[in-house]
Tab-separated table of C-alpha atoms in Angstrom:
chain	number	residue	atom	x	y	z
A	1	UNK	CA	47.894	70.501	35.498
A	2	UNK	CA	48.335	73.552	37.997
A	3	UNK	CA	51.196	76.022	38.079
A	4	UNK	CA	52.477	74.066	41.284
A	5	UNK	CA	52.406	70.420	39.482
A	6	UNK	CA	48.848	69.586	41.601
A	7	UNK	CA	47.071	66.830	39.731
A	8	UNK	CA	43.324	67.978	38.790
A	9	UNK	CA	40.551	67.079	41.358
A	10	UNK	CA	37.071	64.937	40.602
A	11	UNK	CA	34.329	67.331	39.685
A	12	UNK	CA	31.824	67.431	42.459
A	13	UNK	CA	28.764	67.978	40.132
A	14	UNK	CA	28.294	68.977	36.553
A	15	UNK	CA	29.783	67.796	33.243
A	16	UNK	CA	32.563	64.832	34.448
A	17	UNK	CA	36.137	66.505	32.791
A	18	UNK	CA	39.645	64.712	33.190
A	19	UNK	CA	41.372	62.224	31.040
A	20	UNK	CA	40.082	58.258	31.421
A	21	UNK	CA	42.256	56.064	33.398
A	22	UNK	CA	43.581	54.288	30.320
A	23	UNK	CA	44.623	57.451	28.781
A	24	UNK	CA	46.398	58.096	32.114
A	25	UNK	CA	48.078	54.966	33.074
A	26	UNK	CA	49.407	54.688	29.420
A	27	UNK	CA	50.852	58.212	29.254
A	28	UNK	CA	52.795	57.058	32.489
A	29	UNK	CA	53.560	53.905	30.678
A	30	UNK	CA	55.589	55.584	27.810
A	31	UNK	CA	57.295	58.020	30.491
A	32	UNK	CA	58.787	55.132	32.158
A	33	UNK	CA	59.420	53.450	28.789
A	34	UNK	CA	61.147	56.434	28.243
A	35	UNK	CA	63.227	56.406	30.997
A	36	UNK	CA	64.468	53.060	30.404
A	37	UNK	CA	66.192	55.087	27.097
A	38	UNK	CA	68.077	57.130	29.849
A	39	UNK	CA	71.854	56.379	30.849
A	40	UNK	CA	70.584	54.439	34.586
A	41	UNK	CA	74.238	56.101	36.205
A	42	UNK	CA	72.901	59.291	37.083
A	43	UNK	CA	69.596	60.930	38.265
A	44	UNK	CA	67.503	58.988	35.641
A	45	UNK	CA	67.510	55.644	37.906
A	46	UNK	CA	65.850	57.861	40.798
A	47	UNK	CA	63.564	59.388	38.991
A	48	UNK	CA	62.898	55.457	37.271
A	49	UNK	CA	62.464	54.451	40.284
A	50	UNK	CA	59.899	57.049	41.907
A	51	UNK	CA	58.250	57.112	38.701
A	52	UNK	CA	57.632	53.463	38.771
A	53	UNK	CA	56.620	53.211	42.035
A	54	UNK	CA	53.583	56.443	41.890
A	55	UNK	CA	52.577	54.291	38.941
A	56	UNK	CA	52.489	50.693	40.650
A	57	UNK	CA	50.485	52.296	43.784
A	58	UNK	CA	47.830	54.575	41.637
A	59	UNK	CA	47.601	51.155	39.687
A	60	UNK	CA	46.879	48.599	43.102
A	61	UNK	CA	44.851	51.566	44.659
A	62	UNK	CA	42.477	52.143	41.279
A	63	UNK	CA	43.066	49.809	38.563
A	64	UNK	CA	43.218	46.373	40.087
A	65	UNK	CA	40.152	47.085	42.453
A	66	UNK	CA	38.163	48.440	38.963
A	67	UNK	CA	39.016	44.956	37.091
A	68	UNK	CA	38.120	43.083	39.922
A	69	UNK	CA	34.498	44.479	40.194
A	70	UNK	CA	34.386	44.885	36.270
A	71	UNK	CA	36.158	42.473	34.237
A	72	UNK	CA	35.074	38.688	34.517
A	73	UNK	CA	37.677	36.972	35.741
A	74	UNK	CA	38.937	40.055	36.966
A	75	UNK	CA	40.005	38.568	40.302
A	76	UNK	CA	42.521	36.222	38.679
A	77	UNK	CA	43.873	38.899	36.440
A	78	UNK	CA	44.149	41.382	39.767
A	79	UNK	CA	46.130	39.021	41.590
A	80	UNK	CA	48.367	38.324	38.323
A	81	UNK	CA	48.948	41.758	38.406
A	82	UNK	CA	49.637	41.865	41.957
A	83	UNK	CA	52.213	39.570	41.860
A	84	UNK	CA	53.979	40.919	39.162
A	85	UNK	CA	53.821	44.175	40.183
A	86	UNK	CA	55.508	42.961	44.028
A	87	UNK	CA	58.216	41.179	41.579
A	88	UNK	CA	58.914	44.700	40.345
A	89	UNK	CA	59.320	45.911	43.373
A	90	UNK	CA	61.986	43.615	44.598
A	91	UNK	CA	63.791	44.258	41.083
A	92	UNK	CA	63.506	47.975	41.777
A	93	UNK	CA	65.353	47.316	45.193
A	94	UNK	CA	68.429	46.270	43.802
A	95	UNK	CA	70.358	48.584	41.145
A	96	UNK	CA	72.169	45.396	39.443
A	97	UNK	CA	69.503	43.881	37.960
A	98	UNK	CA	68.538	46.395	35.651
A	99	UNK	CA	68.157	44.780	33.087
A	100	UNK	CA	65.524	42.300	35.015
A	101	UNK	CA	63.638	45.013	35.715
A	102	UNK	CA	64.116	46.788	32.444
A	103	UNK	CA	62.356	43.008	30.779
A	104	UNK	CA	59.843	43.312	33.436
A	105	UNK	CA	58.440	46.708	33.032
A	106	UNK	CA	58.314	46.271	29.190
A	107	UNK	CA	55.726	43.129	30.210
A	108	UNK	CA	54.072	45.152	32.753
A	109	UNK	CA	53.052	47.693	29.980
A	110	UNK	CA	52.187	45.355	27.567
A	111	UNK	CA	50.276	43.200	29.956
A	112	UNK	CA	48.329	46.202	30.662
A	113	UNK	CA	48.092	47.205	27.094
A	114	UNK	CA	47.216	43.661	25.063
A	115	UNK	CA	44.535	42.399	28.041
A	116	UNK	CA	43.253	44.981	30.696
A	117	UNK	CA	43.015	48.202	28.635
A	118	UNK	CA	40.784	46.372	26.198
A	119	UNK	CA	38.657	44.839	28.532
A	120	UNK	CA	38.065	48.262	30.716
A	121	UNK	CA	37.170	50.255	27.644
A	122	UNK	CA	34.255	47.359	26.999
A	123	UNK	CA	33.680	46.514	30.515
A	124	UNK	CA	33.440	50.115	32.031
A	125	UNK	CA	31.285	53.109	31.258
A	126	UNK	CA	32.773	56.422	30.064
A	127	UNK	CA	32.314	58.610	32.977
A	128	UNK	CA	33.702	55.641	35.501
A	129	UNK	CA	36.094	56.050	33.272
A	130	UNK	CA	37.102	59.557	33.467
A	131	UNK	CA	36.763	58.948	37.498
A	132	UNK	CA	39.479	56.286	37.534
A	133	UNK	CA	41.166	58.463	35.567
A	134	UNK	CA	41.155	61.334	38.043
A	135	UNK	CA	41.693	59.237	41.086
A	136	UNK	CA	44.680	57.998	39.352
A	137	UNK	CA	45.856	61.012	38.842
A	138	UNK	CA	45.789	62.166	42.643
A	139	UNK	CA	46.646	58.963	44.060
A	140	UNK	CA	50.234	58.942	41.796
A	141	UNK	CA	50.842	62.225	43.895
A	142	UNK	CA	50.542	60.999	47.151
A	143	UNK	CA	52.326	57.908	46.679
A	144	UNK	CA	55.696	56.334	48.153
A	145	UNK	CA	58.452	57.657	45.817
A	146	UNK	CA	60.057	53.931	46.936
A	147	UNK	CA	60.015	50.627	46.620
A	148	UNK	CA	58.107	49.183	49.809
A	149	UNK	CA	57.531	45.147	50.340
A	150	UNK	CA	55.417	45.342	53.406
A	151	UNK	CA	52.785	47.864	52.441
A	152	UNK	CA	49.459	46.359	52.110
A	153	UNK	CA	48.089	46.114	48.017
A	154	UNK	CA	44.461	45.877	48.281
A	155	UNK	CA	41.850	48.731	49.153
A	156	UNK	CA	41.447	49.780	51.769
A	157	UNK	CA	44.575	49.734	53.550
A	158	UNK	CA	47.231	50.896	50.937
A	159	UNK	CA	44.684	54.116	49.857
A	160	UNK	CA	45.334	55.044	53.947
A	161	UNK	CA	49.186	53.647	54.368
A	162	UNK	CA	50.473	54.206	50.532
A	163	UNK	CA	50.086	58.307	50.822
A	164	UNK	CA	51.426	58.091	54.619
A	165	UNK	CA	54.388	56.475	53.366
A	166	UNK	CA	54.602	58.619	50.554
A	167	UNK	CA	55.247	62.040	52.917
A	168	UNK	CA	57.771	60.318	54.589
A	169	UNK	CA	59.533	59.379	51.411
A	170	UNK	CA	59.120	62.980	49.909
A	171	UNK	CA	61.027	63.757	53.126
A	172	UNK	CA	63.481	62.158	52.358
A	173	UNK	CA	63.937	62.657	48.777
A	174	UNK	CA	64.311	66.435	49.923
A	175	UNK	CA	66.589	66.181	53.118
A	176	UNK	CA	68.807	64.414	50.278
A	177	UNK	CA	68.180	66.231	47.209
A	178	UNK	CA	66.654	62.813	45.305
A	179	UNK	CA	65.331	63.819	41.633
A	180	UNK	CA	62.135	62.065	41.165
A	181	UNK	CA	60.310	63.957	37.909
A	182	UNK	CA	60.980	63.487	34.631
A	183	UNK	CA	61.063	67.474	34.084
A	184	UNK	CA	64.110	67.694	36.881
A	185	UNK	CA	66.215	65.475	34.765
């Protein structure tokens, strides 16, 4: 990670370097876990919130697309995921049910850890892998620090709409001084 917080880019030729998606997506799983830990009256909700959201739009622009092509039966389990992941989003909408949300990203992670971690690390190569991995990566940065319902979920529309909507959120995290890293907390 840069000086400025700039997520590292995919290598255009040589040796392939970067962490593998799984190694990504659960490092952002036990952040959020983590959060859950926090009092949810202050700053801790927003940055809950944003976190959750880079993660469930790196996820529907990468992962899903990846098990799709990848897995078998990967369609199914996409759309699963899909679905669950758009229930999250109306939880995250609506500060009072915490705790509903709080149940349903514990079975978010462990969804992702009990069935489609195992079945990338067999089903994928190494270096498509590490790509994932670094795709994640930059596609967390550029996504919508909010909840949004009505962006599209499936490539390619939310890789062109999902970092749009992600400016104007950063907007307005800053024109109202929102906390949405872990580190700011």
């Amino acid at each position: 990670m840069s000086d400025v917080n700039l997520p590292p880019l995919p290598p255009v030729e040589g040796a392939l370097s970067g962490r593998n998606v799984v190694d990504v997506l659960d490092e952002q799983h036990r952040e959020i876990l983590g959060l859950l830990n926090h009092d949810m009256s202050g700053k801790a909700y927003d940055v809950l919130i944003a976190t959750l959201a880079r993660h469930l739009s790196a996820e529907e622009q990468y992962l899903y697309p990846a098990v799709r092509t990848a897995v078998p039966d990967g369609e199914r389990i996409a759309d699963r995921e899909l679905a669950e992941d758009r229930e999250l989003l109306k939880l995250m909408q609506d500060r009072s049910r915490l705790d509903e949300l709080t149940a349903a990203v514990r079975r978010h992670v462990e969804a992702d850890r009990g069935e489609l971690f195992p079945l990338l690390m067999q089903m994928v190569p190494a270096d498509d892998m590490i790509r994932l991995g670094n795709r994640v990566e930059t596609a967390q940065e550029a996504a919508p620090t909010r909840p949004h319902l009505s962006t599209p979920v499936t490539p390619p529309w939310n890789k062109v709409v999902d970092p749009l909507v992600g400016v104007i959120d950063k907007l307005r995290d800053v024109a109202t001084g929102r906390t949405t890293y872990t580190h700011n907390l």
